[in-house]
Coordinates of C-alpha atoms and ligand atoms in Angstrom, one line a residue:
M1 CA 7.2 -23.8 57.8
A2 CA 3.8 -24.7 56.3
R3 CA 3.6 -26.9 53.2
G4 CA 4.0 -24.8 50.0
V5 CA 5.3 -21.7 51.8
R6 CA 8.7 -20.4 50.7
G7 CA 10.6 -17.2 50.5
P8 CA 10.8 -15.2 47.3
T9 CA 13.3 -16.7 44.8
R10 CA 15.3 -14.9 42.0
R11 CA 12.6 -16.0 39.6
D12 CA 9.9 -14.3 41.7
I13 CA 11.8 -11.1 41.6
I14 CA 12.3 -11.3 37.8
R15 CA 8.7 -12.3 37.4
S16 CA 7.6 -9.3 39.5
A17 CA 9.7 -7.1 37.2
A18 CA 7.6 -8.2 34.3
I19 CA 4.4 -6.9 35.8
L20 CA 5.5 -3.9 37.8
P21 CA 6.1 -0.6 36.2
V22 CA 9.4 -0.3 38.1
V23 CA 11.1 -3.2 39.6
A24 CA 10.2 -3.4 43.3
Q25 CA 13.5 -2.7 45.0
V26 CA 12.8 -4.7 48.0
R27 CA 10.6 -7.6 48.9
T28 CA 11.6 -7.7 52.5
R29 CA 10.8 -10.7 54.5
A30 CA 10.3 -9.9 58.1
P31 CA 11.7 -12.5 60.6
A32 CA 9.2 -15.3 61.0
R33 CA 6.3 -14.1 63.0
A34 CA 5.5 -16.9 65.4
A35 CA 1.9 -17.8 66.1
S36 CA 0.4 -17.7 69.5
L37 CA -3.4 -17.7 69.8
P38 CA -5.4 -15.6 70.4
V39 CA -3.8 -12.9 68.3
V40 CA -5.1 -9.5 67.1
I41 CA -3.6 -7.3 64.4
A42 CA -4.5 -3.8 63.2
S43 CA -3.3 -0.8 61.3
A44 CA -1.1 1.4 63.3
N45 CA -3.1 4.7 63.2
M46 CA -0.3 6.8 64.6
K47 CA -1.6 9.8 66.4
S48 CA 1.9 11.2 66.9
P49 CA 5.4 9.7 66.3
T50 CA 5.0 7.7 69.5
E51 CA 1.2 7.3 70.0
S52 CA -0.7 4.6 68.1
G53 CA -4.5 4.2 68.1
G54 CA -4.0 0.8 66.5
L55 CA -2.0 -0.3 69.5
N56 CA -4.8 0.7 71.8
A57 CA -7.3 -1.2 69.6
V58 CA -5.4 -4.5 69.6
R59 CA -4.7 -4.3 73.3
K60 CA -8.4 -3.8 74.1
A61 CA -9.5 -6.5 71.6
W62 CA -6.9 -9.0 73.0
E63 CA -7.9 -8.4 76.6
I64 CA -11.5 -9.2 75.6
L65 CA -10.4 -12.4 73.9
A66 CA -8.1 -13.4 76.7
A67 CA -11.0 -13.1 79.1
G68 CA -13.1 -15.5 76.9
G69 CA -15.1 -12.7 75.3
D70 CA -16.8 -12.8 71.9
P71 CA -14.4 -12.1 69.0
V72 CA -16.7 -9.7 67.2
D73 CA -17.1 -7.8 70.4
A74 CA -13.4 -7.7 70.7
V75 CA -12.5 -6.2 67.3
V76 CA -15.4 -3.8 67.3
S77 CA -14.6 -2.6 70.8
G78 CA -11.0 -2.1 69.7
V79 CA -11.8 0.0 66.7
N80 CA -14.5 2.0 68.7
L81 CA -11.6 3.5 70.7
V82 CA -10.3 5.0 67.4
E83 CA -13.8 5.9 66.1
N84 CA -14.4 7.9 69.3
D85 CA -11.1 9.7 69.2
P86 CA -11.3 13.1 67.6
D87 CA -7.5 13.2 67.3
D88 CA -7.7 10.4 64.6
V89 CA -9.2 12.4 61.8
T90 CA -9.4 9.3 59.5
V91 CA -12.1 7.4 61.3
G92 CA -15.4 8.1 63.1
Y93 CA -16.0 11.3 65.2
G94 CA -13.8 14.2 64.0
G95 CA -13.2 12.5 60.6
I96 CA -12.3 14.7 57.7
P97 CA -15.5 15.5 55.8
N98 CA -16.5 15.2 52.2
E99 CA -16.2 18.1 49.7
E100 CA -19.4 19.6 51.1
G101 CA -18.1 19.5 54.7
V102 CA -20.2 16.5 55.7
V103 CA -18.6 13.6 57.6
Q104 CA -19.7 10.3 55.8
L105 CA -18.4 7.1 57.4
D106 CA -18.0 3.6 56.0
A107 CA -17.4 0.3 57.8
S108 CA -17.5 -3.5 57.4
V109 CA -17.5 -6.5 59.8
M110 CA -17.2 -10.2 59.0
D111 CA -17.5 -13.2 61.2
G112 CA -15.8 -16.4 60.0
R113 CA -17.9 -18.6 62.3
T114 CA -21.0 -17.8 60.3
M115 CA -19.4 -16.5 57.2
K116 CA -21.8 -13.6 57.5
A117 CA -20.8 -10.0 56.8
G118 CA -22.3 -6.5 57.3
A119 CA -21.4 -3.2 56.0
V120 CA -22.5 0.5 55.9
G121 CA -21.5 3.2 53.5
A122 CA -21.8 7.0 53.5
L123 CA -23.4 6.9 57.0
E124 CA -23.8 10.4 58.4
R125 CA -24.2 11.6 62.1
I126 CA -23.4 8.2 63.7
K127 CA -20.0 8.0 65.2
N128 CA -19.6 4.2 65.4
P129 CA -20.3 2.8 61.9
S130 CA -18.6 -0.5 62.9
K131 CA -21.3 -1.1 65.4
V132 CA -24.0 -0.4 62.8
A133 CA -22.2 -2.7 60.3
R134 CA -22.2 -5.4 62.9
L135 CA -26.0 -5.0 63.3
V136 CA -26.5 -5.3 59.6
M137 CA -24.7 -8.6 59.8
E138 CA -26.5 -9.9 62.9
R139 CA -30.0 -8.4 62.6
T140 CA -30.7 -8.5 58.9
N141 CA -30.4 -11.0 56.1
R142 CA -28.6 -8.4 54.0
V143 CA -25.0 -7.4 53.8
F144 CA -24.7 -3.7 52.7
V145 CA -26.8 -0.7 53.6
V146 CA -25.8 2.8 52.6
G147 CA -26.7 6.5 52.9
E148 CA -30.0 7.6 54.3
G149 CA -31.1 3.9 54.7
A150 CA -28.1 3.2 56.9
L151 CA -28.9 6.2 59.1
K152 CA -32.6 5.1 59.4
F153 CA -31.4 1.6 60.2
A154 CA -29.0 2.9 62.9
K155 CA -31.7 5.1 64.4
A156 CA -34.1 2.1 64.4
H157 CA -31.5 0.4 66.6
G158 CA -31.4 3.3 69.0
F159 CA -28.2 5.1 67.8
A160 CA -28.2 8.8 68.6
E161 CA -27.5 11.2 65.8
E162 CA -24.7 13.7 66.6
N163 CA -22.6 16.2 64.8
L164 CA -19.4 14.4 63.9
L165 CA -17.6 17.5 62.5
T166 CA -15.2 18.8 65.1
E167 CA -13.9 22.4 65.0
R168 CA -10.5 21.0 63.9
S169 CA -12.0 19.0 61.0
R170 CA -14.2 21.9 59.9
K171 CA -11.2 24.3 59.8
I172 CA -9.1 21.8 57.8
W173 CA -12.0 21.4 55.3
L174 CA -12.5 25.1 55.0
Y175 CA -8.7 25.6 54.4
W176 CA -8.8 23.0 51.7
K177 CA -11.8 24.5 50.1
E178 CA -10.4 28.0 50.1
K179 CA -7.1 26.9 48.6
L180 CA -8.7 24.7 46.0
S181 CA -8.9 27.2 43.2
G182 CA -8.5 30.8 42.2
K183 CA -11.6 30.5 40.0
D184 CA -14.3 30.3 42.7
D185 CA -15.6 32.6 45.4
W186 CA -13.7 31.1 48.3
M187 CA -10.5 32.9 49.4
P188 CA -7.9 31.8 51.9
A189 CA -7.3 34.0 54.9
G190 CA -3.5 34.0 54.2
N191 CA -0.8 33.4 56.8
E192 CA -3.2 33.9 59.7
E193 CA -5.0 30.8 58.8
E194 CA -1.8 28.8 58.6
K195 CA -0.9 29.9 62.1
D196 CA -4.1 28.3 63.5
P197 CA -3.0 25.4 65.7
D198 CA -5.5 23.0 64.1
I199 CA -4.3 23.9 60.5
R200 CA -0.7 23.6 61.6
W201 CA -1.4 20.2 63.2
Y202 CA -2.8 19.0 59.9
I203 CA 0.0 20.4 57.8
E204 CA 2.6 18.9 60.1
K205 CA 1.0 15.5 60.1
Y206 CA 0.0 15.2 56.5
G207 CA 2.1 17.9 54.6
V208 CA 0.7 20.4 52.1
E209 CA 1.7 18.7 48.9
D210 CA -0.4 15.7 49.4
F211 CA -3.3 17.6 50.8
R212 CA -5.8 14.7 50.3
P213 CA -4.4 11.9 52.4
Q214 CA -6.6 9.2 53.8
G215 CA -6.7 6.7 56.6
T216 CA -8.7 3.9 58.1
I217 CA -8.5 1.3 60.9
N218 CA -8.6 -2.4 60.1
C219 CA -8.6 -5.0 63.0
D220 CA -8.6 -8.8 62.7
A221 CA -8.5 -11.5 65.3
V222 CA -8.0 -15.2 65.6
T223 CA -9.3 -16.7 68.8
A224 CA -7.7 -19.5 70.9
S225 CA -9.9 -22.0 69.2
G226 CA -9.0 -20.7 65.7
D227 CA -12.2 -18.7 64.9
I228 CA -11.5 -15.6 62.8
V229 CA -13.2 -12.2 62.6
G230 CA -12.4 -8.7 61.3
T231 CA -13.6 -5.2 60.9
T232 CA -12.6 -2.1 58.9
T233 CA -13.9 1.5 59.6
T234 CA -13.1 4.8 58.0
C235 CA -14.1 8.3 57.0
G236 CA -12.6 7.5 53.6
L237 CA -10.8 9.7 51.2
F238 CA -10.6 13.3 52.6
F239 CA -12.8 15.8 50.8
K240 CA -14.3 13.0 48.7
I241 CA -17.3 13.4 46.3
P242 CA -20.4 13.0 48.5
G243 CA -21.4 9.3 48.4
R244 CA -18.0 8.1 47.3
L245 CA -17.3 4.7 48.8
G246 CA -13.8 3.3 49.0
D247 CA -12.6 -0.2 49.7
S248 CA -13.2 -0.2 53.5
P249 CA -16.9 -1.2 53.5
V250 CA -16.7 -3.5 50.5
I251 CA -16.5 -7.2 51.5
G252 CA -13.6 -8.7 49.6
A253 CA -11.8 -5.4 49.1
G254 CA -11.3 -3.7 52.5
L255 CA -12.0 -6.8 54.5
Y256 CA -12.3 -10.6 54.0
V257 CA -12.5 -13.4 56.5
D258 CA -12.6 -17.2 55.9
N259 CA -12.8 -19.3 59.0
D260 CA -10.8 -22.1 57.3
V261 CA -8.0 -19.8 56.1
G262 CA -7.6 -16.4 57.7
A263 CA -8.4 -12.7 57.5
C264 CA -7.2 -9.7 55.6
G265 CA -8.0 -6.0 55.7
S266 CA -6.6 -2.9 54.1
T267 CA -5.8 0.8 54.4
G268 CA -4.7 3.2 51.7
W269 CA -5.8 4.0 48.2
G270 CA -9.2 2.4 48.1
E271 CA -9.9 2.6 44.3
G272 CA -6.8 0.4 43.5
N273 CA -7.8 -2.1 46.1
L274 CA -11.4 -2.2 44.9
R275 CA -10.2 -3.0 41.4
S276 CA -8.2 -5.9 42.7
C277 CA -10.6 -7.3 45.3
G278 CA -7.5 -7.2 47.5
S279 CA -8.4 -8.7 50.8
H280 CA -10.2 -11.6 49.2
T281 CA -7.2 -12.2 46.9
V282 CA -4.8 -12.3 49.9
V283 CA -7.1 -14.8 51.7
E284 CA -7.2 -17.0 48.6
M285 CA -3.4 -16.9 48.2
M286 CA -3.1 -18.0 51.9
R287 CA -5.6 -20.8 51.1
Q288 CA -3.2 -21.9 48.4
G289 CA -0.3 -22.1 50.9
K290 CA 1.3 -18.7 50.8
S291 CA 2.3 -17.1 54.1
P292 CA 0.3 -13.9 55.1
E293 CA 3.3 -11.8 54.1
E294 CA 3.8 -13.5 50.7
A295 CA 0.1 -13.3 49.9
A296 CA -0.1 -9.6 50.9
L297 CA 3.1 -8.7 48.9
K298 CA 1.9 -10.6 45.8
T299 CA -1.5 -8.8 46.0
L300 CA 0.2 -5.4 46.3
E301 CA 2.2 -6.2 43.2
R302 CA -1.0 -6.8 41.4
I303 CA -2.5 -3.5 42.6
V304 CA 0.6 -1.7 41.5
A305 CA 0.6 -3.4 38.1
F306 CA -3.1 -2.4 37.5
A307 CA -2.5 1.2 38.7
K308 CA -1.6 2.6 35.3
D309 CA -3.5 5.8 36.2
N310 CA -1.8 6.4 39.5
R311 CA 1.9 6.4 38.8
E312 CA 4.7 9.0 39.1
S313 CA 6.3 10.0 35.8
S314 CA 9.1 7.7 36.8
G315 CA 6.6 4.8 36.8
R316 CA 6.7 4.4 40.6
P317 CA 3.3 4.1 42.4
K318 CA 1.8 7.4 43.5
F319 CA 0.0 5.8 46.4
Q320 CA 0.2 3.8 49.5
T321 CA -1.8 0.6 50.3
V322 CA -1.3 -1.6 53.3
F323 CA -2.6 -5.1 53.9
Y324 CA -3.0 -6.7 57.4
A325 CA -3.2 -10.4 57.1
V326 CA -3.4 -13.3 59.6
N327 CA -3.9 -17.0 59.1
K328 CA -5.8 -19.6 61.1
R329 CA -2.6 -20.6 62.9
G330 CA -2.1 -17.1 64.0
E331 CA 0.8 -16.2 61.7
Y332 CA 0.4 -12.5 60.7
A333 CA 1.9 -9.8 58.5
G334 CA 1.6 -6.2 57.6
A335 CA 2.7 -5.4 54.0
S336 CA 2.8 -2.0 52.2
V337 CA 3.6 -0.6 48.8
Y338 CA 6.1 1.9 50.3
D339 CA 8.2 1.4 53.4
G340 CA 6.9 4.7 54.8
A341 CA 6.3 8.4 54.2
Y342 CA 8.1 11.7 54.6
G343 CA 6.1 14.4 56.6
S344 CA 6.2 18.1 55.8
T345 CA 9.2 18.6 58.1
G346 CA 11.1 15.9 56.1
R347 CA 10.8 13.4 58.9
F348 CA 10.5 9.8 57.7
S349 CA 7.8 7.6 59.3
R350 CA 8.2 3.9 58.8
A351 CA 5.0 2.1 57.9
K352 CA 3.9 -0.1 60.8
F353 CA 1.1 -2.3 62.1
A354 CA 0.0 -3.3 65.5
V355 CA -0.1 -6.8 67.0
A356 CA -1.3 -8.2 70.4
D357 CA -0.8 -11.8 71.6
S358 CA 0.4 -13.4 74.8
S359 CA 3.8 -11.5 74.5
G360 CA 1.9 -8.2 74.7
A361 CA 0.9 -5.4 72.3
R362 CA 3.5 -3.9 70.0
L363 CA 4.1 -2.1 66.7
L364 CA 6.1 -3.9 64.0
E365 CA 7.4 -2.6 60.6
T366 CA 5.6 -3.8 57.5
A367 CA 7.2 -5.7 54.6
Y368 CA 7.1 -3.6 51.5
L369 CA 7.7 -3.4 47.8
F370 CA 9.4 0.1 47.3
K371 CA 11.5 2.4 49.4
K372 CA 10.1 5.9 49.5
E373 CA 12.5 8.5 48.0
K374 CA 13.0 11.7 50.0
P375 CA 11.2 14.5 48.2
S376 CA 13.4 17.3 47.0
R377 CA 12.6 20.7 48.5
Ligands
LIG401 N1 -9.1 2.9 52.1 C1 -9.8 4.1 52.5 C2 -10.6 4.6 51.4 O1 -10.2 4.5 50.2 C3 -8.9 5.1 53.0 C4 -7.6 4.8 53.6 O2 -7.5 3.8 54.2 O3 -6.6 5.5 53.5 O4 -11.7 5.1 51.6

C-alpha cells in the first residue's frame, strides 16, 4: 500500500456524517485493484443490460496502447466509437438535443506529457467533439472554444457538418416538449406516441419520472511508461437551455490530468461537479497520498455536502455523479454517489465502470456513498 493510503476509519465515517445531509450508509472499499500498465478506464455507457459502449472504448484504447500507439490517439479513438453510435443518446451522433431540438456537444482532452488541454462547448453539427477538442489542444495556444467559433474552427480543420439529430432523438425531444406543460400550444399524441418503439426504448431505459437524465463518456489512460491522458465527451443534460455547458468540457471539473499524479473524469450531475472542481480535487487528493477510490469518494462527499439545492425531502442527494480515477502506478477506481438506479420496470442496474489492462477488458462495480432506495409505485 502506498505511503499515506489507508482505509476509512470510524472517525472518517463520523466526520462524513458532519458534512453530509444524511450519513452515507456505505463507503465500500472495493478489493485492491492491482496496477498493471498500460491501463485504460472509462464510464460504462451501458447500451443494454449486457452491452457496454465504455467496454468497447477501453478495449480499443488499450489495443492502441499495447501496439505502442499514442495515448491521446488511444483515448480519443476509444470514445469516438461511442460518439459515432446512435444507440448511445448521451454522446455525439444521435445525442439528445437541447430544448430547441438542436444537438449541442461538449468535450475536453488533456495530455499529461505537455500539461496542455483543449475543449469545445455547445458545438453543433460535428459528431466527434473529442477530435475537435484535441485540435484545440494541439493546434492552438488556447484551451476552450465554444459555439459558432468552435464550429468554424472544426470546419477550418476539414470536419464535415452533418445533421446529428436522429429520428429517435427527434421523437424523444418532441415527446418531452409536448408533455412539458398544459399551458402551451404543444399537445401529446396520447397512447399512440407511447407505443412508438423509439419512445418505448427511451422510457424503458430512462423511466418517465426522471425524464431528464444525462450521460457522458470519460476515458483515461496510463501508458506503460507512466504517461497519463484523458478525454470526456457528451451531449450534456437532455433538453438543456441552449448554450448550457456542464462539467464535461471544463478542465478541472469533468476532466483533469497531471502526469506526476494521475487522471480523473466524471459523469453525472454537471452543475454539482462544476461547483466543486471535482476532477481536479480528486487528482489533488491523490497527490496527497489518497488512493483513487478514497480521493473520489471524499470528493463526492463534498459535492453532496454542497448540493443543498439538489436533495430529496429526506435529505438524500437527488442526483448521481460518478468519478473515474487512475494514478500514475495504474491503480484505478470508479466511485459514485449512488450504488445504481432503478429503471421504469423496477429493474436495478448497478453503477459500473470499464477497465482494460493486460488481463483484458471488463466491467467493475463502483464504490459508492449511498444505496438507492427502490421507488414506491
Ligand atoms: N456531466 C454531464 C453534464 O452535466 C452529463 C452527464 O454526464 O450525465 O453535462
